[in-house]
Coordinates of C-alpha atoms and ligand atoms in Angstrom, one line a residue:
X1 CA 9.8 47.5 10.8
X2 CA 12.5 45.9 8.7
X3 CA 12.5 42.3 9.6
X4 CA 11.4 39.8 7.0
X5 CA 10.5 37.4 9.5
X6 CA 9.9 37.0 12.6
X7 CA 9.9 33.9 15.1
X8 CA 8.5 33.6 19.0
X9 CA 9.6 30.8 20.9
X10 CA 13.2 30.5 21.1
X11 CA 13.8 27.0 22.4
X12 CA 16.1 24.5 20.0
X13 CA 13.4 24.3 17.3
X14 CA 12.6 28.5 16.9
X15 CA 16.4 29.1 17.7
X16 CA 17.6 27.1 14.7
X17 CA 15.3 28.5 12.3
X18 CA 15.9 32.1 13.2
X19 CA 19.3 31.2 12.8
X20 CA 18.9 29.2 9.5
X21 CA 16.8 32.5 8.7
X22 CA 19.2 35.0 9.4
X23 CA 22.2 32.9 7.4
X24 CA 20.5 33.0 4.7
X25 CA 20.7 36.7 4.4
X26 CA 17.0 37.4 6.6
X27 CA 16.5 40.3 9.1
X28 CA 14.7 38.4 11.5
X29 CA 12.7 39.8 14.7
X30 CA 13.0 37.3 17.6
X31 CA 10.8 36.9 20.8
X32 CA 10.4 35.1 23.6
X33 CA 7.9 34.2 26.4
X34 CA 11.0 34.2 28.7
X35 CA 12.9 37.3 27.2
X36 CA 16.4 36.0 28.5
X37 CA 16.3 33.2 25.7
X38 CA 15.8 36.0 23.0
X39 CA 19.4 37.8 24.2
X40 CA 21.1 34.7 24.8
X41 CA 20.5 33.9 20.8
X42 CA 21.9 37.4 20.0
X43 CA 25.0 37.4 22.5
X44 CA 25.9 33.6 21.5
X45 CA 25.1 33.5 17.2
X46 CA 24.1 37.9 16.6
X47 CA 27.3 37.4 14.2
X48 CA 25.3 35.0 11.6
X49 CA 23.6 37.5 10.2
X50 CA 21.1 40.6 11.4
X51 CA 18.3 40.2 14.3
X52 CA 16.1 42.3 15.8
X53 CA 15.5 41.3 19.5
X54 CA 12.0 42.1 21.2
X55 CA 11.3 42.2 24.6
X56 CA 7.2 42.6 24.2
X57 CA 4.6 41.6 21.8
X58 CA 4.3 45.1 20.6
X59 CA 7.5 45.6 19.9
X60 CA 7.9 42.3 18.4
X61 CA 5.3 43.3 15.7
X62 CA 6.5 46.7 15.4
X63 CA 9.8 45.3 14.0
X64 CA 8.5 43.6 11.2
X65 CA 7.6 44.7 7.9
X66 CA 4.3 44.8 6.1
X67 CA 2.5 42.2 5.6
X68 CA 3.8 40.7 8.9
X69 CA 5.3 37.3 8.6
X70 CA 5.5 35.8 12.3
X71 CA 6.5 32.4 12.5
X72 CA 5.0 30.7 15.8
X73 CA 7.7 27.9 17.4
X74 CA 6.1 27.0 20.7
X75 CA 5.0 23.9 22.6
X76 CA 2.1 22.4 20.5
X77 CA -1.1 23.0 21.8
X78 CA -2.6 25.5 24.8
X79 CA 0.2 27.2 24.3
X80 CA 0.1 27.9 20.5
X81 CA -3.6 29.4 21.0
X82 CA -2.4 31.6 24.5
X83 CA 0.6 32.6 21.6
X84 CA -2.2 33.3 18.6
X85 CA -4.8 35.5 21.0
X86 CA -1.4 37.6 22.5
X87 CA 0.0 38.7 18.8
X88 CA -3.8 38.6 16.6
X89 CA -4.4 41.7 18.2
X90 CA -1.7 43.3 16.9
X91 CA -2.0 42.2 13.7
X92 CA -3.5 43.6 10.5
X93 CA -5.0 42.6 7.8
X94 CA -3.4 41.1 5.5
X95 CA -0.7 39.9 7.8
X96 CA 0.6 36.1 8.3
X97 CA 0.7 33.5 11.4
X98 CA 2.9 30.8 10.4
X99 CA 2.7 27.8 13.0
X100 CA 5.8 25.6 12.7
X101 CA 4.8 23.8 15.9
X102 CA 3.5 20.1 15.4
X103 CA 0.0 20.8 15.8
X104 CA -3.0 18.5 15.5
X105 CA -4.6 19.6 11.6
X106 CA -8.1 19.8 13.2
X107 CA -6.4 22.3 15.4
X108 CA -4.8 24.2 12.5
X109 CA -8.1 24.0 10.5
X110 CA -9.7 25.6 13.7
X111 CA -7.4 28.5 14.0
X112 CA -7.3 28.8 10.1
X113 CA -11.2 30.0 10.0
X114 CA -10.7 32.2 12.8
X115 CA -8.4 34.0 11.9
X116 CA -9.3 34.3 8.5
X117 CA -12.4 35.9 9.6
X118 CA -10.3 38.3 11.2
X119 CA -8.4 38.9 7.9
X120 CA -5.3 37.2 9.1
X121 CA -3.6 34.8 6.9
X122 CA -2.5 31.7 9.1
X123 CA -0.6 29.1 8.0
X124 CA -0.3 25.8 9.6
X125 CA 3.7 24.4 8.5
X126 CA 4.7 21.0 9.2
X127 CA 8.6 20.8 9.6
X128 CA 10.5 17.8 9.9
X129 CA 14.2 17.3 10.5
X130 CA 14.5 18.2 14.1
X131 CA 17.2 20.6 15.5
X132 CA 19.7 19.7 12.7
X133 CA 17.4 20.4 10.0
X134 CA 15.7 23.2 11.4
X135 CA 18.8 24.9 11.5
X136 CA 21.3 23.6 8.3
X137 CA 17.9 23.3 6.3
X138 CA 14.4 20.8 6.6
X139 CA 11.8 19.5 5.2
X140 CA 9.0 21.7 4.8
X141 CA 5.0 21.6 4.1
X142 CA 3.1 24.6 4.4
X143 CA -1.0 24.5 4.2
X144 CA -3.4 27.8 4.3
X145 CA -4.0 29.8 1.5
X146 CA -2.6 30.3 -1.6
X147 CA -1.7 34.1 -1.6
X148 CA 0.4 33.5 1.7
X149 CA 2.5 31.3 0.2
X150 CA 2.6 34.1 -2.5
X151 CA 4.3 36.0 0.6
X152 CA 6.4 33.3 2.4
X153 CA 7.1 30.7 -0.4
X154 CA 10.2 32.5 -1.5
X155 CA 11.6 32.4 2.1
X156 CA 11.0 29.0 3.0
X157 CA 12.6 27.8 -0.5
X158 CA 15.7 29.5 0.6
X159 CA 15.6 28.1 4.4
X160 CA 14.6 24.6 3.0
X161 CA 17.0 21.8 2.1
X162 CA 17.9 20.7 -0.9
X163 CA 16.8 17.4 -3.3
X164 CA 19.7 15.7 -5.2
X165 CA 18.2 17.6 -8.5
X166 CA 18.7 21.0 -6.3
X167 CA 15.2 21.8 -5.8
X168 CA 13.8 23.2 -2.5
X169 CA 12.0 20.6 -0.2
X170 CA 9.2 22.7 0.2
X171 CA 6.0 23.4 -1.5
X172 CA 2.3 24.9 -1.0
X173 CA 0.2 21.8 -0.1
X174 CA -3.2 23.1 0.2
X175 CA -5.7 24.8 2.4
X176 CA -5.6 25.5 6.4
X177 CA -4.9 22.0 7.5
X178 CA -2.8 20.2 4.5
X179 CA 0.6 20.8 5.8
X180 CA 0.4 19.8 9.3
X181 CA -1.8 17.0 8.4
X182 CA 0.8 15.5 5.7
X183 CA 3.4 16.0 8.6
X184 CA 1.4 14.2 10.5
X185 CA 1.2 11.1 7.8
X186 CA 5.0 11.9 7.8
X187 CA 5.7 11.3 11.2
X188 CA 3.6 8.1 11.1
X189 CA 5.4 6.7 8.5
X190 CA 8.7 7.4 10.1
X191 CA 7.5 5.6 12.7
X192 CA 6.7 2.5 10.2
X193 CA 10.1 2.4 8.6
X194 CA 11.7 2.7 11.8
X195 CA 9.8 -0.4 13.2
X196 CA 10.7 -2.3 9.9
X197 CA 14.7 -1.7 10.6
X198 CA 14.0 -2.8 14.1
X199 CA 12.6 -6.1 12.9
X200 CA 15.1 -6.6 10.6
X201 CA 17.9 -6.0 13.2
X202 CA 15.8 -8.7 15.4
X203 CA 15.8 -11.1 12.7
X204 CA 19.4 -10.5 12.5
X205 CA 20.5 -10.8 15.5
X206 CA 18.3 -13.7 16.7
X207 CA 18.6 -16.1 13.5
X208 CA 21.3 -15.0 11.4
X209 CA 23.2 -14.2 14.5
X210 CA 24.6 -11.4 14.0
X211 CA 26.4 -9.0 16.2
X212 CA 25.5 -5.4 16.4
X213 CA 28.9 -4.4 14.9
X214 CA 28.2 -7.1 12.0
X215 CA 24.6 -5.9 11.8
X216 CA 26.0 -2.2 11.7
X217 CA 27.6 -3.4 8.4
X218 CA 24.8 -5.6 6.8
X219 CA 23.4 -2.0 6.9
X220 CA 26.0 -0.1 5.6
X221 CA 26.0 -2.1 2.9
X222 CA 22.0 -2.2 2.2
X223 CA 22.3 2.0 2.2
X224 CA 24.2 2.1 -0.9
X225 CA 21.3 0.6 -2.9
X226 CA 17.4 0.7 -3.4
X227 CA 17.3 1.0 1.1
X228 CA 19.7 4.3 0.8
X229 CA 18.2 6.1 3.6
X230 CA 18.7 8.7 7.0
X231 CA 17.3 5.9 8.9
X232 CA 19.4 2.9 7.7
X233 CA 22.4 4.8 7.9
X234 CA 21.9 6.3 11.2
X235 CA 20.5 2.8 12.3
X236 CA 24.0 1.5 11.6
X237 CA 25.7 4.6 13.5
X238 CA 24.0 3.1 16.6
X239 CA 24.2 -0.1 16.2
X240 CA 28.1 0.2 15.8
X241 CA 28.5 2.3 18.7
X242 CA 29.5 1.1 22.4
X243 CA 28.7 2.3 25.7
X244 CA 32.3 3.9 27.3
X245 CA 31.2 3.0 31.0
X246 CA 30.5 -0.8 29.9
X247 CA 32.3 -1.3 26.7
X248 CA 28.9 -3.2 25.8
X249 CA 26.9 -2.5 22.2
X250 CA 24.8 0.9 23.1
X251 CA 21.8 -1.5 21.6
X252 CA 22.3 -3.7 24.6
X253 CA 22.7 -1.1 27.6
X254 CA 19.2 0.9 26.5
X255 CA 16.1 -0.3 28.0
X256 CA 14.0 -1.6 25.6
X257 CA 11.3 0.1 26.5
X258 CA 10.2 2.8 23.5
X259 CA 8.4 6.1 23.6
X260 CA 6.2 8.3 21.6
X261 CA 5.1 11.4 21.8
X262 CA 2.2 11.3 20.1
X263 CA 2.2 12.3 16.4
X264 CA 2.4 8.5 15.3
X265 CA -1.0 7.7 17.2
X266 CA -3.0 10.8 16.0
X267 CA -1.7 9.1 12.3
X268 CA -3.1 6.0 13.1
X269 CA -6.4 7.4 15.1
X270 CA -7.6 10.1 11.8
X271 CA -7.1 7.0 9.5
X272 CA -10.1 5.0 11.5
X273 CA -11.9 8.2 11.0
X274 CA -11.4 8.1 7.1
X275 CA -11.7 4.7 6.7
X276 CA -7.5 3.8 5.6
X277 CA -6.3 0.8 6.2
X278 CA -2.9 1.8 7.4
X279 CA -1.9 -1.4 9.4
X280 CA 1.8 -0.9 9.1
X281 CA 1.6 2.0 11.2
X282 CA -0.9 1.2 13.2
X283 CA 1.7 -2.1 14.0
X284 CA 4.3 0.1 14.6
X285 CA 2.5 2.6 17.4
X286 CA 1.0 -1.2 19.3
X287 CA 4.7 -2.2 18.8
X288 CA 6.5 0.9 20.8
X289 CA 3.1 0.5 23.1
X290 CA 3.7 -3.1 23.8
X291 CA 7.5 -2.7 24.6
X292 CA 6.4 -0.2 27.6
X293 CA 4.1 -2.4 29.0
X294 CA 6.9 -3.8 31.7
X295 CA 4.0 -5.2 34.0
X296 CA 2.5 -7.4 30.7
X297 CA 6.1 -8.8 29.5
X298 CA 6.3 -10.0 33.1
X299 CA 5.9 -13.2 31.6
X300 CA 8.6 -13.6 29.7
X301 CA 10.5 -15.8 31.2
X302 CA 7.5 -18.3 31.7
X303 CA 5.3 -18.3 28.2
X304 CA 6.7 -21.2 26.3
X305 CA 8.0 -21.4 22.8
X306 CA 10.8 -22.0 20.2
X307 CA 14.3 -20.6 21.0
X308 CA 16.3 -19.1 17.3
X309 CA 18.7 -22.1 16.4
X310 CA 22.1 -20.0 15.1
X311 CA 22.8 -20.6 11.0
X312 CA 26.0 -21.2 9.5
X313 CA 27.6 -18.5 7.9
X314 CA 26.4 -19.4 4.6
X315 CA 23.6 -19.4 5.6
X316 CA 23.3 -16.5 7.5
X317 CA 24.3 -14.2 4.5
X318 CA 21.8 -15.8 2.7
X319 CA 18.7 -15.1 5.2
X320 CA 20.5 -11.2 5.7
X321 CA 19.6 -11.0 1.7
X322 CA 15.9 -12.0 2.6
X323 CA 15.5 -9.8 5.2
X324 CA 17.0 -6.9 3.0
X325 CA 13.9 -8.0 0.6
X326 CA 11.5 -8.2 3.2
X327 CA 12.5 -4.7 4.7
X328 CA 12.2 -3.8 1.0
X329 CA 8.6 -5.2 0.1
X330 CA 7.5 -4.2 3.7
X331 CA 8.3 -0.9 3.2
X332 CA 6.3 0.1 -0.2
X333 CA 3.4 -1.4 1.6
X334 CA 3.7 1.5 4.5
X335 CA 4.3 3.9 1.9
X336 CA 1.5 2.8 -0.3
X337 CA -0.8 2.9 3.3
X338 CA 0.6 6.6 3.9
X339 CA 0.2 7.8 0.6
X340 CA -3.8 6.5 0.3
X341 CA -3.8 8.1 3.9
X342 CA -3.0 11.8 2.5
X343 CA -5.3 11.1 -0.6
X344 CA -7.8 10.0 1.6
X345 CA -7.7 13.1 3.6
X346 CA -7.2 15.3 1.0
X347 CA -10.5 14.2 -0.8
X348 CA -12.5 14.6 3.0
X349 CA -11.0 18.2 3.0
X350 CA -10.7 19.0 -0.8
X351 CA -6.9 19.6 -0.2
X352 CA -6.4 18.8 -3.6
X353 CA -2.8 17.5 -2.6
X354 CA -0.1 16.7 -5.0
X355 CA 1.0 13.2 -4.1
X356 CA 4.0 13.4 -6.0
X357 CA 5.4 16.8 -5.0
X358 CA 4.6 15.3 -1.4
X359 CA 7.3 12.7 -2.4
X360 CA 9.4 15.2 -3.6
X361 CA 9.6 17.4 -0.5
X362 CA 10.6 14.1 1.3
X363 CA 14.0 13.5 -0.2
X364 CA 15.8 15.4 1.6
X365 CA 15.6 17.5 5.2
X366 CA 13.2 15.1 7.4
X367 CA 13.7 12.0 8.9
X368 CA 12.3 9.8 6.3
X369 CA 14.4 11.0 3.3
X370 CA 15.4 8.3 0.9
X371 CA 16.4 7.7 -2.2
X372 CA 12.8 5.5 -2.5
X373 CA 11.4 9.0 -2.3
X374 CA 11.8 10.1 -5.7
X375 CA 10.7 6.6 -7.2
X376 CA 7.5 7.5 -5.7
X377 CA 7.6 10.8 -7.3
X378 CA 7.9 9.4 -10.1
X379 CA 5.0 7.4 -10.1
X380 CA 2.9 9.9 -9.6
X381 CA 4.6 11.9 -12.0
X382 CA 4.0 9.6 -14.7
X383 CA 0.4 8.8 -13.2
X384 CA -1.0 12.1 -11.1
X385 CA -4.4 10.2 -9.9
X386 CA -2.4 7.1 -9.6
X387 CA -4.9 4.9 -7.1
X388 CA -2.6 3.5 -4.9
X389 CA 1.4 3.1 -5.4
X390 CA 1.0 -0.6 -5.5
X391 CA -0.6 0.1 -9.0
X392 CA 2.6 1.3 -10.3
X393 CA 4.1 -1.0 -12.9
X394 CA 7.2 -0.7 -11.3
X395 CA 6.4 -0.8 -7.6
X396 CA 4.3 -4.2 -8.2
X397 CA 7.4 -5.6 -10.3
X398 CA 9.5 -5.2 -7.0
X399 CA 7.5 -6.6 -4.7
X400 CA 6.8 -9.4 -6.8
X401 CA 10.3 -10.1 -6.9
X402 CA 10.9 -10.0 -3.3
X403 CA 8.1 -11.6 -2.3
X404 CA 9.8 -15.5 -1.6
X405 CA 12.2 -14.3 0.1
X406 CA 9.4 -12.3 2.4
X407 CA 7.4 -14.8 2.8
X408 CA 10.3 -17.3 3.8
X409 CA 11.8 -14.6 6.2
X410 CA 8.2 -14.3 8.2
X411 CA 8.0 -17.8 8.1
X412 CA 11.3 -18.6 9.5
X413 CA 10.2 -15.7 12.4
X414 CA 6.9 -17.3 13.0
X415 CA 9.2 -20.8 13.8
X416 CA 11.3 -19.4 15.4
X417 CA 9.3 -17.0 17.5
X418 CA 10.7 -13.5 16.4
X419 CA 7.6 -11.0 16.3
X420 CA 7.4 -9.3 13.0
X421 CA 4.3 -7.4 13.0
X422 CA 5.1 -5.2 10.8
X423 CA 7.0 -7.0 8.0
X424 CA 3.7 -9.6 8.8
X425 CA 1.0 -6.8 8.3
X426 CA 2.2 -5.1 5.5
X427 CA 2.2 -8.8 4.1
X428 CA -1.1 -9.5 4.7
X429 CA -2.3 -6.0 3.5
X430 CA -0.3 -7.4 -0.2
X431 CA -2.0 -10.6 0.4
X432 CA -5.2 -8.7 0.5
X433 CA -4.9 -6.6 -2.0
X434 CA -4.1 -9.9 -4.4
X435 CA -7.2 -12.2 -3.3
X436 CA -9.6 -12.4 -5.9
X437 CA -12.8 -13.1 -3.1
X438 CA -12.1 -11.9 0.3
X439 CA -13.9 -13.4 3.6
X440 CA -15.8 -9.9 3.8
X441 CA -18.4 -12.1 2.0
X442 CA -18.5 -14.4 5.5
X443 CA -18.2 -11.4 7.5
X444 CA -21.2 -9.5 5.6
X445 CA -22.9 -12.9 6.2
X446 CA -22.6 -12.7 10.2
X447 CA -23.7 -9.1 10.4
X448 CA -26.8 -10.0 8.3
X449 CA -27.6 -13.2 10.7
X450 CA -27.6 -11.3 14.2
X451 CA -28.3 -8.0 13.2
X452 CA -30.3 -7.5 9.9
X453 CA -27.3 -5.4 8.1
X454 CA -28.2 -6.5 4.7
X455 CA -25.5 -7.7 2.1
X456 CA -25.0 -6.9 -1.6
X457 CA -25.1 -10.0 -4.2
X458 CA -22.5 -10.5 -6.8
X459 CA -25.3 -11.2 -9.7
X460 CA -27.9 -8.3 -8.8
X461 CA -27.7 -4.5 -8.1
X462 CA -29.7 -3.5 -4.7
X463 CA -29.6 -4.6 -1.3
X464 CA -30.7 -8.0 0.4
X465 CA -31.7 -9.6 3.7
X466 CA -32.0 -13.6 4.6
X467 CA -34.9 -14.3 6.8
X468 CA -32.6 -16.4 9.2
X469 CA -34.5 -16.9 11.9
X470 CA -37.3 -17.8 9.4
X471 CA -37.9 -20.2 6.6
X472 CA -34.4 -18.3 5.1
X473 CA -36.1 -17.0 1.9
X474 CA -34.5 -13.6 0.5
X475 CA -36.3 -10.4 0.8
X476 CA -34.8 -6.6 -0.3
X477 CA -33.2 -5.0 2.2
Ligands
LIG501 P1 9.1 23.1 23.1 O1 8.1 22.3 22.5 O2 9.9 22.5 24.2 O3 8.5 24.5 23.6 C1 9.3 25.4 24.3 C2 9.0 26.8 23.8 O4 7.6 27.1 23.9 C3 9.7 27.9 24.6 O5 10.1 28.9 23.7 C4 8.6 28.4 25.6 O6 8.9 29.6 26.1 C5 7.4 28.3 24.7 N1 6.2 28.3 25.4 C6 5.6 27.2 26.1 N2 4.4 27.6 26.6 C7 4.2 28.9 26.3 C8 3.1 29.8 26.5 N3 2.1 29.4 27.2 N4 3.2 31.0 26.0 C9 4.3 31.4 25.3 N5 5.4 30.6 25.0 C10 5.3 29.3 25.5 O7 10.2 23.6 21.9 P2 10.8 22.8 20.7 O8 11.7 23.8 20.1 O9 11.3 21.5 21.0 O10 9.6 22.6 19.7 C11 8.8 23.7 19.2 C12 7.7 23.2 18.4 O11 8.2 22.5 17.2 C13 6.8 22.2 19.1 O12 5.5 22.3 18.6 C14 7.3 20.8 18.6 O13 6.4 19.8 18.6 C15 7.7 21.2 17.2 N6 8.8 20.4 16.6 C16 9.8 19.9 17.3 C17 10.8 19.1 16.7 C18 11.9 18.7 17.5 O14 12.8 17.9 17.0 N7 12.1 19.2 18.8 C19 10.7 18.8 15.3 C20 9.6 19.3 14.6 C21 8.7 20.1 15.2 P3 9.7 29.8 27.5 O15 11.2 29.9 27.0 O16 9.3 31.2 28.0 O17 9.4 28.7 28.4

């Protein structure tokens, strides 16, 4: 064969990366399930550059050159493993699986070992940046082994978007399971920052009073400094936008009811496994959760509490700086939570994951990119085992700048009755993190009373036990 990739599963994702293949100068095999989809690519975008349509497994992997690269772009799941047992057969050794679907990593790690035991490189690739970047170039983090991305490294840095320095957003993160798990972390961190810019638009709108146009603007205006991001601008792209069959703010015609599908939660459930306190996306997956509970918020016309009293102008430009602080502050929280998430992981695995090239693939191509993406590189760059990103010098500085005007903007949300769990969490995680004596203490107290779990003492090495049923003397636990 003479195709330097190939990619089954042709649906927007697999389309657009064939596509995004082939323009950048790839002879690319395409397949199929449903074999119409492979010839409609050809008849509709064959000029872009040179494909190799297959009708049948076989001929699929007799198109391809040696060591096969196949590049797997089907629904997550059953499907991927009915996709893995039709082509492994075919395969050699030597050759390479490349899943680009959004697996589960426990998944990936599972398919990994079998298939290396069958001398089949298979690499598990997390891509974010939907159909757009799939096809004009995304955000890209590759696991498995080394020597595959010996094989398929140089392609994916010529599919991948670009940084503002020029560099590829794409690099090796480590064995079977790193990429799709830090794509994982990835998505749950979009789904942070994209509760934090709803909160913000809340507080906005409720107590500043601001219209969506106005709010559109506020935005506008925070994306040409420190916020400069995909969300924040596309935030303001809906906010500004009005429904033709209304003439009514989009924001107000859309039932505010929101969705997942599912890569937030698995985020939030793998960090109770490994022990991360990741409470700002946790908040964020209860918060979409909550808002589809219709049968719950029956009661909101009937639960009492404050109404927001409107400000004066004056005053509502000042509170629209505050907020801007508190989305700030609220947001190096979530990324401090996601970041100790992938370390966490990567020392359960032994990943031995770069933080800081993580941050660097980020800038540009997925959903999160940011111009705060490449501060964080550069704490870790300066610091590579850096313990948490809130013990950067310049990280703490910034937060402890913002933090009156965070704290006053949850306050004036608690008075007012504007939920804020996620500005709120990611406060109380700070708060945490600054106590000198937490109430564990109590709470190792109470698990010692009913149920004999023993405590440590701040004076003496060892374990202890009160007798608290007894004459409460001390005995080793
Ligand atoms: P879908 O997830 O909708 O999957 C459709 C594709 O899967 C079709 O090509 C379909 O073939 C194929 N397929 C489904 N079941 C089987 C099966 N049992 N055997 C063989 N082929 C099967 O496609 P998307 O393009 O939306 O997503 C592809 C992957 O990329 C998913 O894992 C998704 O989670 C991930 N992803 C998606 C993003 C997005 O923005 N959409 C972003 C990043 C990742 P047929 O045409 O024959 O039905």
């Amino acid at each position: 064969g003479t195709a330097q990739i190939g990619v089954t599963g042709l649906a927007v994702m697999g389309r657009n990366l064939a596509r995004n293949f082939a323009r950048n100068g790839f002879t690319v095999a395409l397949h199929n399930r449903t074999a119409s989809k492979t010839h409609a690519l050809v008849d509709e975008f064959g000029e872009e550059g040179v494909f190799v349509p297959a009708d049948s497994a076989e001929e699929f992997v007799a198109a391809l050159e040696r060591p096969r690269r196949l590049v797997i772009m089907v629904k997550a799941g059953d499907a991927t493993d009915a996709v893995i047992q039709e082509f492994a057969p075919l395969l050699e050794e030597g050759d390479v699986i490349i899943d680009g679907g959004n697996a589960h990593f426990a998944d990936t790690r599972r398919r990994e070992k079998e298939l290396r035991e069958r001398g089949i490189h298979f690499v598990g690739v997390g891509i974010s940046g939907g159909e757009e970047g799939a096809l004009h170039g995304p955000s890209i983090m590759p696991g498995g082994s080394k020597e595959s991305y010996e094989s398929l490294g140089p392609l994916l840095e010529r599919i991948a978007a670009k940084a503002p320095d020029d560099t590829p957003t794409v690099a090796h993160i480590g064995p079977d399971g790193a990429g799709h798990f830090v794509k994982m972390v990835h998505n749950g961190i979009e789904y942070a920052d994209m509760q934090l810019i709803a909160e913000a638009y809340h507080l906005l709108r409720a107590v500043a009073g601001y219209s969506p146009e106005k709010i559109a603007e506020t935005f506008r205006t925070w994306n040409t400094g420190r916020l400069d991001s995909y969300l924040i601008e596309i935030t303001a792209e809906v906010l500004a936008h009005r429904d033709a069959a209304t003439g009514k703010p989009f924001v107000d015609v859309v039932v505010d009811q929101a969705e997942q599908k599912g890569t937030g939660r698995w985020t939030v459930q793998i960090a109770l496994d490994l022990g991360v306190p990741v409470s700002g996306i946790a908040e964020a997956v209860f918060a979409r959760s909550l808002s589809g509970h219709a049968a719950l918020r029956d009661v909101s016309q009937t639960l009492p509490g404050p109404t927001a009293t409107a400000l004066s102008e004056d005053e509502a430009a000042r509170f629209a700086d505050r907020v801007e602080q508190a989305l700030y502050a609220s947001k190096i929280v979530s990324y401090t939570q996601g970041f100790h998430q992938i370390q966490a992981g990567s020392e359960e695995y032994g990943w031995n994951i770069d933080l800081g090239s993580v941050a660097a693939i980020w800038r540009a191509g997925c959903i999160i990119r940011a111009a705060f993406l490449d501060r964080i590189r550069g704490a870790y760059d300066a610091q590579r085992d850096l313990p948490s990103l809130l013990a950067d010098k310049q990280f703490a500085e910034e937060i402890g700048a913002a933090q009156d005007d965070w704290r006053e903007v949850i306050a004036t949300a608690v008075r007012q009755g504007v939920p804020t769990p996620g500005f709120a969490a990611a406060l109380s995680y700070y708060d945490a993190l600054r106590a000198e004596r937490l109430p564990a203490a109590l709470t190792q107290g109470q698990r010692d009373f009913f149920g004999a779990h023993t405590y440590r003492r701040t004076d003496r090495e060892g374990s202890f036990h009160t007798l608290w049923g007894g004459d409460r003397s001390e005995v080793s636990g």
